[in-house]
Short mmCIF file of C-alpha atoms and ligand atoms in Angstrom, two decimals:
data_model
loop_
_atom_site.label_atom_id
_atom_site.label_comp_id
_atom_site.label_asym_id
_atom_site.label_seq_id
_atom_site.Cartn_x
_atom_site.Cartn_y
_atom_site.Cartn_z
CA UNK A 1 26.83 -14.65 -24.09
CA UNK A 2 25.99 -16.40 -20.84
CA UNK A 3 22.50 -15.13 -19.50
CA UNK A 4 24.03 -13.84 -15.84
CA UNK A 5 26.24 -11.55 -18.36
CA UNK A 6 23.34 -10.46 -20.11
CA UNK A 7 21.85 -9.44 -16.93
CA UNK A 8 24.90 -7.59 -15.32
CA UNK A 9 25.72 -5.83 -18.60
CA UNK A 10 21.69 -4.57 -18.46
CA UNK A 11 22.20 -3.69 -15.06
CA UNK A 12 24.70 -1.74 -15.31
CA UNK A 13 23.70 0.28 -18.73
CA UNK A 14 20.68 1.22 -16.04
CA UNK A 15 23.21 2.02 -13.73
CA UNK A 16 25.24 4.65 -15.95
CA UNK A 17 21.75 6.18 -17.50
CA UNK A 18 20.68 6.62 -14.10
CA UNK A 19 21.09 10.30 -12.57
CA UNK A 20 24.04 10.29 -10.33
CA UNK A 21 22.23 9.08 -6.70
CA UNK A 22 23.74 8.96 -3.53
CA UNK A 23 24.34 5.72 -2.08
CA UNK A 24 21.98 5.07 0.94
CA UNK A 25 23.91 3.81 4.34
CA UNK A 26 21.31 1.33 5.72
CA UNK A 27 20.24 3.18 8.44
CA UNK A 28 19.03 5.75 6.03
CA UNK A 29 17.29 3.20 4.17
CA UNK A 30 15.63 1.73 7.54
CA UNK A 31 14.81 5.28 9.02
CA UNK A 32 11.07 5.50 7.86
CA UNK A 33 10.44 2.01 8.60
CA UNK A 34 11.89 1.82 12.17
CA UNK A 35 9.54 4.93 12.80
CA UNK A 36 6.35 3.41 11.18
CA UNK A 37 6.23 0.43 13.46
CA UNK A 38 2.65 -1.00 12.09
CA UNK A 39 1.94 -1.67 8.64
CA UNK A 40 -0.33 -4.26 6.61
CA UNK A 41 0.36 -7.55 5.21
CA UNK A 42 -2.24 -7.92 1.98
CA UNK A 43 -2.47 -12.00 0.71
CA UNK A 44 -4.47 -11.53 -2.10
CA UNK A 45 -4.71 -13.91 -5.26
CA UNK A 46 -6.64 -16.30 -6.99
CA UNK A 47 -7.01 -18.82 -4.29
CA UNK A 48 -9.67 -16.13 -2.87
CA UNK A 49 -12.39 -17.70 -5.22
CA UNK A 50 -12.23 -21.19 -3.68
CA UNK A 51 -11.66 -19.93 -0.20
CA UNK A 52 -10.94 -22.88 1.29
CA UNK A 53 -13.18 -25.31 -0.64
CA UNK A 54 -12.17 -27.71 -3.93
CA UNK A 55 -14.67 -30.11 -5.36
CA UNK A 56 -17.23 -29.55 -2.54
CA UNK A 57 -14.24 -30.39 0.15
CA UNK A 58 -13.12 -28.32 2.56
CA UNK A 59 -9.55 -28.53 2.11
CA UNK A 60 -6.90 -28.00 5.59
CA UNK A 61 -4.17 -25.37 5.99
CA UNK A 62 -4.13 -22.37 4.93
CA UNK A 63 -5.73 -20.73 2.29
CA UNK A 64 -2.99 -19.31 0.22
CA UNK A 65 -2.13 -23.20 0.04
CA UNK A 66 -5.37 -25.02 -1.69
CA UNK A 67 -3.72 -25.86 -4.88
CA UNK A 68 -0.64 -27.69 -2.59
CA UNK A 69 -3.06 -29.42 0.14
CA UNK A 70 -5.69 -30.41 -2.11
CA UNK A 71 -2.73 -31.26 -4.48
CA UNK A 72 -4.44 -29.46 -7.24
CA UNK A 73 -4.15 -30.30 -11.21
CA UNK A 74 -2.34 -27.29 -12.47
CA UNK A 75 -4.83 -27.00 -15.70
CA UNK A 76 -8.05 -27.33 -13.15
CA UNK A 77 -6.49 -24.75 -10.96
CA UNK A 78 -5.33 -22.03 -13.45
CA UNK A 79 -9.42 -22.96 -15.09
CA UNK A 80 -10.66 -21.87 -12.15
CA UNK A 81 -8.77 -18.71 -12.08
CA UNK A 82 -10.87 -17.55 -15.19
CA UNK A 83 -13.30 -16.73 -12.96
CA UNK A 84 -11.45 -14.59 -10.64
CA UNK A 85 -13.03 -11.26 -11.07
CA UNK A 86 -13.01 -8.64 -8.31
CA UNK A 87 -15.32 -5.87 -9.26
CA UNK A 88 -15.31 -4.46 -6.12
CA UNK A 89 -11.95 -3.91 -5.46
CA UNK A 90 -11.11 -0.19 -4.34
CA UNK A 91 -8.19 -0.07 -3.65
CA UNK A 92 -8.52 3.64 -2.55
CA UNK A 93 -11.10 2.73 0.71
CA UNK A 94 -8.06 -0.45 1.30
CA UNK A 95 -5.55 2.43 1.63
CA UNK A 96 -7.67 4.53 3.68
CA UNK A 97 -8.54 1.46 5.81
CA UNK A 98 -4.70 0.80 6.55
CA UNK A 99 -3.90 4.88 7.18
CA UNK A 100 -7.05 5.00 9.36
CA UNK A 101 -6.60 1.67 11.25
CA UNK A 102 -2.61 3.74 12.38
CA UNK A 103 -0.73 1.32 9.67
CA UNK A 104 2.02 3.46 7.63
CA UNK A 105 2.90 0.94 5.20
CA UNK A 106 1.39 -2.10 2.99
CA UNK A 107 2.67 -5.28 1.89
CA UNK A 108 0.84 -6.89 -0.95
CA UNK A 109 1.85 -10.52 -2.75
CA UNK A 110 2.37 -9.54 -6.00
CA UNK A 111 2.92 -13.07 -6.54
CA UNK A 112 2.34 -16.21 -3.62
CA UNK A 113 3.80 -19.95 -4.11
CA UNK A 114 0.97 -20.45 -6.55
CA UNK A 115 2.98 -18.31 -9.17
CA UNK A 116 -0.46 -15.90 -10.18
CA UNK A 117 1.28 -12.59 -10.63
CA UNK A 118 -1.53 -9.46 -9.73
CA UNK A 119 0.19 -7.52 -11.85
CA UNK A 120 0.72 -7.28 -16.07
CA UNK A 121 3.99 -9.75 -16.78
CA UNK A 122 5.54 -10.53 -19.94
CA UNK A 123 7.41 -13.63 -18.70
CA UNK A 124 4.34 -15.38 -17.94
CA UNK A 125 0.63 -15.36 -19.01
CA UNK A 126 -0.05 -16.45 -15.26
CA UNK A 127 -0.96 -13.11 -14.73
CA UNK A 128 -4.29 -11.26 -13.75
CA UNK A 129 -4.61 -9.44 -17.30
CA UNK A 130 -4.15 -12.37 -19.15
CA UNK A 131 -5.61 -15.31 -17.48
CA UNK A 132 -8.98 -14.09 -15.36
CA UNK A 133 -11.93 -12.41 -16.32
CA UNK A 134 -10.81 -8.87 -14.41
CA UNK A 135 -7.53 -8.49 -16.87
CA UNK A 136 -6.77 -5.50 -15.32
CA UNK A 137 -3.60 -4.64 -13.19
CA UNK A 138 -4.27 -4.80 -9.94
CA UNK A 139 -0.89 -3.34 -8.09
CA UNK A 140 -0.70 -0.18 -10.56
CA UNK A 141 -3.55 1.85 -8.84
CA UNK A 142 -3.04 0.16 -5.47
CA UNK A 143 0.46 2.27 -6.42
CA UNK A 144 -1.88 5.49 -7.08
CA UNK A 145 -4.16 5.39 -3.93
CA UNK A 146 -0.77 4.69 -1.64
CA UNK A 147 0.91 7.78 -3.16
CA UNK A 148 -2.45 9.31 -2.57
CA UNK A 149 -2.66 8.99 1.32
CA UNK A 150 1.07 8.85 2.06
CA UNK A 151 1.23 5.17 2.82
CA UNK A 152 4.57 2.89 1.52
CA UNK A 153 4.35 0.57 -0.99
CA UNK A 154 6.00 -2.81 -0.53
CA UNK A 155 5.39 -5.92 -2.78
CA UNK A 156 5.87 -10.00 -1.28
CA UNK A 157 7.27 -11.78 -4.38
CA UNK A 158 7.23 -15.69 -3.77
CA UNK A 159 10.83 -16.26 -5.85
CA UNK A 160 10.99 -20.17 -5.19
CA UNK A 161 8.05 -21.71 -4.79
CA UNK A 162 5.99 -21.55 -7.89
CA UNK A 163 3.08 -24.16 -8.63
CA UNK A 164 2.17 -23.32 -12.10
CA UNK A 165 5.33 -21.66 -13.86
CA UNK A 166 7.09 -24.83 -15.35
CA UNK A 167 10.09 -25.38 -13.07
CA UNK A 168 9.31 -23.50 -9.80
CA UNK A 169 9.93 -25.58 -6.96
CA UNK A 170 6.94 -26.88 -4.24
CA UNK A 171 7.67 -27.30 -0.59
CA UNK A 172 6.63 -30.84 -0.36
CA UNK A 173 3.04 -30.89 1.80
CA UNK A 174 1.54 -35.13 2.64
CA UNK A 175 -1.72 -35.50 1.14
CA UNK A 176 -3.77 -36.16 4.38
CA UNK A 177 -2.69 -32.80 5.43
CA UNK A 178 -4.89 -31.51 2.42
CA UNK A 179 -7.73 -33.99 2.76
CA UNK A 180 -8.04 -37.67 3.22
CA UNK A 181 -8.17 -38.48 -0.86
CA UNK A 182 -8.57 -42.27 -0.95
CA UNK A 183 -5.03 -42.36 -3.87
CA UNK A 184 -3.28 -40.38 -1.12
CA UNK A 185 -0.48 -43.04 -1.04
CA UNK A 186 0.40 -43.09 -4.83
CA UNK A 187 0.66 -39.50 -4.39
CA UNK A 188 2.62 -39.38 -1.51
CA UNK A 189 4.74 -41.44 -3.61
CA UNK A 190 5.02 -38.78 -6.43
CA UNK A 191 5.82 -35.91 -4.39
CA UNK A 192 8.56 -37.44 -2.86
CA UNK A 193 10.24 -39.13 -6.34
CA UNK A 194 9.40 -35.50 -7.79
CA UNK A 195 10.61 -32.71 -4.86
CA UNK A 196 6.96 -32.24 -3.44
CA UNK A 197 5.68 -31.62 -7.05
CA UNK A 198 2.07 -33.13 -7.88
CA UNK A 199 1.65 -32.40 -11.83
CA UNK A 200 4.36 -33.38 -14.51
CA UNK A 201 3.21 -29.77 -16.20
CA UNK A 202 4.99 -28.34 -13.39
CA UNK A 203 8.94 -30.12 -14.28
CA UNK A 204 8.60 -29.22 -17.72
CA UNK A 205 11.77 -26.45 -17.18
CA UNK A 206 14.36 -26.81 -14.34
CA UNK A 207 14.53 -24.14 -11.62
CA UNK A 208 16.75 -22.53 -13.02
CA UNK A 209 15.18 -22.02 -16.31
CA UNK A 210 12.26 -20.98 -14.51
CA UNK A 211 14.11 -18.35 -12.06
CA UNK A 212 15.64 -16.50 -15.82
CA UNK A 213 12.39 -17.09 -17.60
CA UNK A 214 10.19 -15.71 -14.59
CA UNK A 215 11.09 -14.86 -11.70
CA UNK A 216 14.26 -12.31 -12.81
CA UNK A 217 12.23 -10.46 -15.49
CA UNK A 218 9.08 -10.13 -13.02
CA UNK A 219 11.07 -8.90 -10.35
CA UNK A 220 12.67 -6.71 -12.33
CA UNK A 221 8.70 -5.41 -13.62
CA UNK A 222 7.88 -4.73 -10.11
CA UNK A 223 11.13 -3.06 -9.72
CA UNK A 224 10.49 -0.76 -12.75
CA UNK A 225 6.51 -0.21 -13.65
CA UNK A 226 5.67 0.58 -10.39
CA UNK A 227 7.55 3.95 -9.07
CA UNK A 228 9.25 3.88 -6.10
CA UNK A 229 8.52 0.55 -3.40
CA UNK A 230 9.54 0.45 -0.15
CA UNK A 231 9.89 -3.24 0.33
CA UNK A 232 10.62 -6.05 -1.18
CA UNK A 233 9.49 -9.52 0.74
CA UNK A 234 11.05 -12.86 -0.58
CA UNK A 235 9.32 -15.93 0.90
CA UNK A 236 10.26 -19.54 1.79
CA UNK A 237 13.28 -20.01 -0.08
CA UNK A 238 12.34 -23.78 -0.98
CA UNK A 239 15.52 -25.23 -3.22
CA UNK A 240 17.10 -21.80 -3.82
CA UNK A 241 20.41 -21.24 -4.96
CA UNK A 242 23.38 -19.18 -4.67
CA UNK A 243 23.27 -18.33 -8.28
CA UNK A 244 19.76 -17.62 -8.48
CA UNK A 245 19.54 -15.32 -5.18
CA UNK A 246 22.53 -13.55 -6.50
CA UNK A 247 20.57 -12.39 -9.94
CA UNK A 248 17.48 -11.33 -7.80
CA UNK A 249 19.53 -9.55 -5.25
CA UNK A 250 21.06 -7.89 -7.98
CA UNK A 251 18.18 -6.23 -9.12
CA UNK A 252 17.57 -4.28 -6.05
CA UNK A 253 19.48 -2.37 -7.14
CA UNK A 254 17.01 -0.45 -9.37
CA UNK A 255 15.32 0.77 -6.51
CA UNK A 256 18.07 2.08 -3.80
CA UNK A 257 16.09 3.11 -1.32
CA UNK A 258 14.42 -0.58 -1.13
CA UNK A 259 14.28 -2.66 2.19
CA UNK A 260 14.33 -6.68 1.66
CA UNK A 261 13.61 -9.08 4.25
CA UNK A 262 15.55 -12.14 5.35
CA UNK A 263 14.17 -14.99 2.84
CA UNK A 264 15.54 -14.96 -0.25
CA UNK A 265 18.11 -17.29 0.62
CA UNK A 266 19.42 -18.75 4.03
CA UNK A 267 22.02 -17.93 5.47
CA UNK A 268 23.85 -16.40 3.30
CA UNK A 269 21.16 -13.51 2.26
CA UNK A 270 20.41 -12.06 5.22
CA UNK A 271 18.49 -8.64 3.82
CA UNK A 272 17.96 -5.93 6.13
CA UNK A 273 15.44 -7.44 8.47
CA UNK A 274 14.39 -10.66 10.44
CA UNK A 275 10.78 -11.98 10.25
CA UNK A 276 9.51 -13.86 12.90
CA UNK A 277 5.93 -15.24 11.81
CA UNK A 278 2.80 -15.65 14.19
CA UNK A 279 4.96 -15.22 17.00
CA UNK A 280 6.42 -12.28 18.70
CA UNK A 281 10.47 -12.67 20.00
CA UNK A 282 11.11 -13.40 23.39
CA UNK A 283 13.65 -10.58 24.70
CA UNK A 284 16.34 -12.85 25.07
CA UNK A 285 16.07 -13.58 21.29
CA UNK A 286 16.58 -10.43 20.13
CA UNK A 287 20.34 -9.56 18.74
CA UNK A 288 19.69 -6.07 17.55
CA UNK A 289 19.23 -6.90 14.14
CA UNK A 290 15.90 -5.10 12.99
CA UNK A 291 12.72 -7.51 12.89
CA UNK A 292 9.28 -7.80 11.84
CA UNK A 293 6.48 -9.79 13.63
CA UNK A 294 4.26 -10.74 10.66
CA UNK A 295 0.73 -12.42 11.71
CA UNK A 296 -2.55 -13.49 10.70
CA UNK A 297 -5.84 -11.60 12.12
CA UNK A 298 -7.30 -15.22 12.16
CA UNK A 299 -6.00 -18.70 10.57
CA UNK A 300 -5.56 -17.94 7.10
CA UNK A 301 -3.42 -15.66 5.32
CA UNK A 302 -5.45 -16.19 1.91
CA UNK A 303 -8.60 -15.62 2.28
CA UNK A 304 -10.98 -18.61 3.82
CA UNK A 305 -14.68 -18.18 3.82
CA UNK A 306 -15.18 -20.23 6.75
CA UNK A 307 -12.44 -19.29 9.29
CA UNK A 308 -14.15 -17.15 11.16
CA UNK A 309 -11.17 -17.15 14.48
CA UNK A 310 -10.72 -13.91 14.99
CA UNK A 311 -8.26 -12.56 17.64
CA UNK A 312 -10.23 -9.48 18.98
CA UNK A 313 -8.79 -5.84 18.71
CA UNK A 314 -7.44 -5.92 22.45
CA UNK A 315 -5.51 -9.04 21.59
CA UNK A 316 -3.80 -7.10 18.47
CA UNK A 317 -3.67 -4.07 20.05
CA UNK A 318 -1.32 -5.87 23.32
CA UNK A 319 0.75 -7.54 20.77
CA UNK A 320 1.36 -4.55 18.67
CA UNK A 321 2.16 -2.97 22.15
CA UNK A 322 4.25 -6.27 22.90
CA UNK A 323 6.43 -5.47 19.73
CA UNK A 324 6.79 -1.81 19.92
CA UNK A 325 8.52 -2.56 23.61
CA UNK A 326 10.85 -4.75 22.01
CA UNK A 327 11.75 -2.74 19.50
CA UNK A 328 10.48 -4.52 16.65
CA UNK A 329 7.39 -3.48 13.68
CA UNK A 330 4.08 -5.46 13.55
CA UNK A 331 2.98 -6.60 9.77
CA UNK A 332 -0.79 -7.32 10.38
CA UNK A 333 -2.31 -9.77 7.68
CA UNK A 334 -5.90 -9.38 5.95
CA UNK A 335 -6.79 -11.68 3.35
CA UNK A 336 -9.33 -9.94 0.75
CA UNK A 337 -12.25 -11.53 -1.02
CA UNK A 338 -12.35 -12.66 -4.58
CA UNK A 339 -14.60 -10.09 -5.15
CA UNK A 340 -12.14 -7.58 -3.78
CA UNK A 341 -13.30 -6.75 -0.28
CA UNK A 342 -11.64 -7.11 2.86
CA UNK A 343 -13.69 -9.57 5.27
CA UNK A 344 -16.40 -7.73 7.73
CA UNK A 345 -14.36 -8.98 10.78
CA UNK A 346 -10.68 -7.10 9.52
CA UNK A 347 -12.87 -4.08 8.57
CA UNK A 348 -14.16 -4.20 12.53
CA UNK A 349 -10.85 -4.99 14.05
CA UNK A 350 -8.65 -2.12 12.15
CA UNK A 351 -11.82 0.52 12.86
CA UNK A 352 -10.94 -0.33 16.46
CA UNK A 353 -6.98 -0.46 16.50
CA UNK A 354 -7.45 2.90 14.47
CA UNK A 355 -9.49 4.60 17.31
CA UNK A 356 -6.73 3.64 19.88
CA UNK A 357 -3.82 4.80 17.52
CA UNK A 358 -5.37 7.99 17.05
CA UNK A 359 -5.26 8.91 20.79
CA UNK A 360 -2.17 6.50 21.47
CA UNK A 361 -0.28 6.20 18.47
CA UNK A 362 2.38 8.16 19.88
CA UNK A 363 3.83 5.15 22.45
CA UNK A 364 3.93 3.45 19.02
CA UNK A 365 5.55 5.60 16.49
CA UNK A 366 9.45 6.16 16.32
CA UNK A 367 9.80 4.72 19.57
CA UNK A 368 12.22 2.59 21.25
CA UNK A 369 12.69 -0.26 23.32
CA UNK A 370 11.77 -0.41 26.62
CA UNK A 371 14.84 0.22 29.19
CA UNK A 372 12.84 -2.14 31.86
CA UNK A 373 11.72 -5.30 29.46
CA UNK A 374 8.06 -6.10 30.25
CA UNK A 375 6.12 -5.40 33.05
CA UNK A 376 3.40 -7.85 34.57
CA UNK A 377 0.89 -4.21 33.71
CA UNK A 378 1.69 -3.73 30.63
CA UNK A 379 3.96 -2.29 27.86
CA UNK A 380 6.73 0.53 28.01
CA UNK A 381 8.33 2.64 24.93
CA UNK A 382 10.91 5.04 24.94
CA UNK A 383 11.38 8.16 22.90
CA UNK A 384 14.35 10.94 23.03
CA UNK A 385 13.71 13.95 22.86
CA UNK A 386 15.86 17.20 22.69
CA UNK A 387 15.99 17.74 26.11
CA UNK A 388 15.51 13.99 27.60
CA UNK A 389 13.20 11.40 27.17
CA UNK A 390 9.15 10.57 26.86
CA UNK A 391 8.62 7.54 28.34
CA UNK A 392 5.03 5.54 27.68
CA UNK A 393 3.71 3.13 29.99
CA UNK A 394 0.83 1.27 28.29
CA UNK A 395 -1.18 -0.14 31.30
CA UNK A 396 -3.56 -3.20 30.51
CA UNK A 397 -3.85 -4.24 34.11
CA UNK A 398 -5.04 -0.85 35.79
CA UNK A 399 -3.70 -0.73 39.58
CA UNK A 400 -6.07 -1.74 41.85
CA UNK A 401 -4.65 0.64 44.63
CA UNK A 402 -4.44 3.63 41.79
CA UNK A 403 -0.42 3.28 42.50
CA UNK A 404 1.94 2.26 39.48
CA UNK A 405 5.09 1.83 40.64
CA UNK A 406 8.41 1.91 38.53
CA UNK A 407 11.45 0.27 39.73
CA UNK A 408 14.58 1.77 38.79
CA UNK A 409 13.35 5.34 37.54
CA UNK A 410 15.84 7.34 39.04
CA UNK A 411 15.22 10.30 36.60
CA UNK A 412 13.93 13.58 37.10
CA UNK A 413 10.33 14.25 35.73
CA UNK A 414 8.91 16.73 34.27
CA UNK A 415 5.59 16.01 33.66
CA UNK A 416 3.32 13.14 33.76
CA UNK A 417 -0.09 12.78 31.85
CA UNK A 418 -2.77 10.36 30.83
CA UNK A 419 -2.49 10.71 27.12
CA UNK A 420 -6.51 9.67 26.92
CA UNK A 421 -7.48 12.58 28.77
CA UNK A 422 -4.78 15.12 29.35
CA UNK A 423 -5.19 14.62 32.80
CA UNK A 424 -1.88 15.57 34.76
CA UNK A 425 -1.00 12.73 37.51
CA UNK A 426 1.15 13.03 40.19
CA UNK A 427 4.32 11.01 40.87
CA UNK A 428 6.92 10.38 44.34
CA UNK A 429 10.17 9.20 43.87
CA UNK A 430 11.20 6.71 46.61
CA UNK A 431 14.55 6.64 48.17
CA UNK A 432 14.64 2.56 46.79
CA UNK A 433 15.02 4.19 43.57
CA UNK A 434 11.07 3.95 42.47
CA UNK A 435 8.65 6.22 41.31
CA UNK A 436 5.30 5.69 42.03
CA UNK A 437 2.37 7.53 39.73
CA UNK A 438 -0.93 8.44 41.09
CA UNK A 439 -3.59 7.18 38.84
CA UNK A 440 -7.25 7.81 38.98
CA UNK A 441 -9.61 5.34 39.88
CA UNK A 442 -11.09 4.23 36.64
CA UNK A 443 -8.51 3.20 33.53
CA UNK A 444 -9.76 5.89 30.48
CA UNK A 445 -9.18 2.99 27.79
CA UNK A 446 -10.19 -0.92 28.92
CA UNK A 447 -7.88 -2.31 26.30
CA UNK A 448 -4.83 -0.33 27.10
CA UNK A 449 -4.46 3.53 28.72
CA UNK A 450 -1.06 5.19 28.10
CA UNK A 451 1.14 7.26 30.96
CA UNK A 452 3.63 9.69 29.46
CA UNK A 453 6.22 10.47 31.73
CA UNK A 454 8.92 13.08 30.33
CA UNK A 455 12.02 13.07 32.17
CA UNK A 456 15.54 14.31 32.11
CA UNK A 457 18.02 12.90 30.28
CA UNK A 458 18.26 8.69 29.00
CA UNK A 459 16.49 6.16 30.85
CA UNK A 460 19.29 3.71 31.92
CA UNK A 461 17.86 0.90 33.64
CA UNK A 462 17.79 -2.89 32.82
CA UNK A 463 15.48 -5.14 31.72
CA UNK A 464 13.71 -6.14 34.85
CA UNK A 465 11.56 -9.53 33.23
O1 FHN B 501 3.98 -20.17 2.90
C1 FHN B 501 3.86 -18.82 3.22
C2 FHN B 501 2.49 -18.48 3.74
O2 FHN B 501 1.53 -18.81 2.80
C3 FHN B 501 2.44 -16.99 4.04
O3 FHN B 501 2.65 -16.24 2.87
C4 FHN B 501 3.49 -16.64 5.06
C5 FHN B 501 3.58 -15.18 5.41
O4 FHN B 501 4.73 -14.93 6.11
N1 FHN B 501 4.83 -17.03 4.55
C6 FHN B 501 4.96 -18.43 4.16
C7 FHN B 501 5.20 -19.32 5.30
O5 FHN B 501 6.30 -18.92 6.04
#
């Protein structure tokens, strides 16, 4: 028997041992996720213990990427991993770190392009329990603590690119890019004879061998050992097939509930939501079609022990505002230690997006898109309610004159208050069609103050930037 039929005939004795469950409609699937807005992005893997540095050489790009840039031997790199030995990973205070920072869901790579899988595999002895000093599991009580504090559980899988399973394919990376190794033409030469491969242990299967021997039955581990997951994030297709997307996709279906993003395969495997990386859409780019700004806190996604580029809180905090009025969710990156800590400068910045979300979070959570677009002041979310609509105006530019004025808010309002302090304002409609709000002199939050309005019935204006 053919190994696809193998599969499908395994999927579906699941299927028919499986208690009857009603088939989710995607908007039930998306429901929690379009209300949680923020969650975390976790790159975690062995790559943490070099942080950045090979052979005494600080190496370029990112760190998730040494072994590529520095164009790594694959029997040096998975050497190194031997040492890899976080002792001080809790997951339990990383949990509490998201849920206090205002995040309601995690992302962790259970496995990035360098193939290490965090978690106990079968297909592959790449795998934290096998090849490091920790051997422990390191997704199973990440699993416990998220249960614990209510958070989702979603794991990245990297289903193309593989580095050091035999027959995963490499996005092809020029050795300069890396660092300026004097034999950078010879291997320049390799990678492109050998589709941006560096090592000949790395061709020893074909990609499709690999994709059965690995990727399927890992994916299908994550989908089984672990309870129930939220997500499931494919990334960079490199050399994917039809074939092989189709037997991954398949599997989803042991978790129906699951939301998968759109890179398993392009075009043709669009999942349920776009992901726009270190950018946030322009309006004009948006087509309806759910999306996810994911993004780095500095330069790295892996961790780097010398990138020290923060963007400050205010700068995350606007952008997360940013997203929210375009209807989209906000996947903020941190890139733990070896040792298993998160870096002093993400502990800082989600202590301070967490204080904001905990007087603010509201303009954040289960809202819409703004009616108006942007404003030159600031943000705007909308929220129904049963008997009309809460409308937040995030200021970051506080009115000089104490007036804000709203163009085309022909609505009746009920009430309009300073979330920060309770305070009620006063508003005027004007006979243009604007309502102005009478602010107090001093903005209660420097970074950004929120305004709910609550007026009568939808807000049906249009985009006005
Ligand atoms: O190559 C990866 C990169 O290391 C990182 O994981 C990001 C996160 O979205 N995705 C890929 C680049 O698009």
């Amino acid at each position: 028997m053919k190994k696809t039929t193998i599969l499908l005939t395994v999927l579906l004795f699941i299927g028919q041992n499986l208690p009857a469950q009603k088939s989710l409609t995607k908007d039930e699937r998306m429901e929690w996720w379009r209300e949680a807005r923020f969650g975390m992005f976790i790159h975690w893997g062995v790559y943490s213990l070099p942080a950045g540095t090979w052979d005494g050489r600080q190496i370029g790009g990112i760190g998730e990427w040494i072994m590529n840039r520095g164009k790594i031997p694959v029997a040096d790199y998975q050497r190194m991993a031997k040492d890899f030995n976080p002792v001080k990973y809790d997951p339990d205070a990383w949990v509490k770190m998201a849920k206090d920072a205002g995040m309601k869901y995690i992302v962790i790579t259970s496995k990035h392009h360098d193939g290490f899988a965090l978690f106990e595999s079968k297909a592959s002895k790449w795998n934290v329990v096998d090849a490091t000093a920790y051997g422990k599991d390191l997704l199973k009580p990440l699993t416990e603590a998220c249960k614990k504090y209510g958070i989702k559980l979603g794991f990245y899988y990297s289903q193309a690119q593989d580095w050091n399973n035999p027959g995963g394919s490499a996005a092809r990376k020029i050795t300069k890019e890396g660092w300026a190794n004097p034999d950078s033409v010879i291997i320049d030469a390799y990678t492109k004879e050998h589709m941006g491969h560096w090592d000949p242990a790395q061709e020893k299967k074909t990609f499709a061998q690999y994709i059965n021997d690995v990727a399927v039955p890992q994916v299908k581990e994550l989908l089984t050992n672990y309870g129930d997951l939220a997500v499931l994030w494919w990334d960079t297709p490199t050399n994917m097939t039809d074939d092989a997307a189709t037997k991954l996709q398949s599997l989803l279906a042991l978790q129906p509930a699951i939301i998968t993003n759109d890179r398993l395969k392009r075009p043709n495997f669009p999942g349920d939501h776009k992901t726009p990386e270190q950018r946030i859409p322009n309006l004009k780019d948006l087509d309806g079609t759910d999306w996810e700004t994911c993004m780095t806190m500095n330069g790295t996604w892996g961790y780097k022990s010398y990138d020290h580029n923060y963007k400050s809180p205010e700068t995350l905090i606007h952008n997360l505002l940013d997203i929210a009025s375009k209807g989209g969710n906000f996947l903020l990156n941190v890139g733990p230690t070896s040792l298993g800590e998160f870096p002093q400068e993400s502990i800082d910045i989600l202590a301070k997006m967490g204080q904001w979300m905990k007087v603010n979070g509201e303009a954040v959570y289960g809202t819409k898109a703004s009616p108006w677009g942007l404003f030159p002041w600031g943000r705007c979310t909308v929220k129904e309610t049963k008997s009309g609509t809460s409308v937040y105006f995030s200021v970051f530019e506080w009115p000089a004159d104490g007036k804000l004025v709203i163009p085309e808010m022909t609505n009746k309002v009920v009430s309009a208050k300073l979330i920060a302090t309770g305070a009620t304002l006063k508003s005027s409609a004007s006979k243009d069609g604007s309502l102005t709000i009478s602010l107090p002199s001093k903005a209660p939050d420097a970074i950004a103050s929120v305004i709910k309005v609550d007026v009568k019935g939808k807000v049906t204006t249009k985009p006005t930037i």
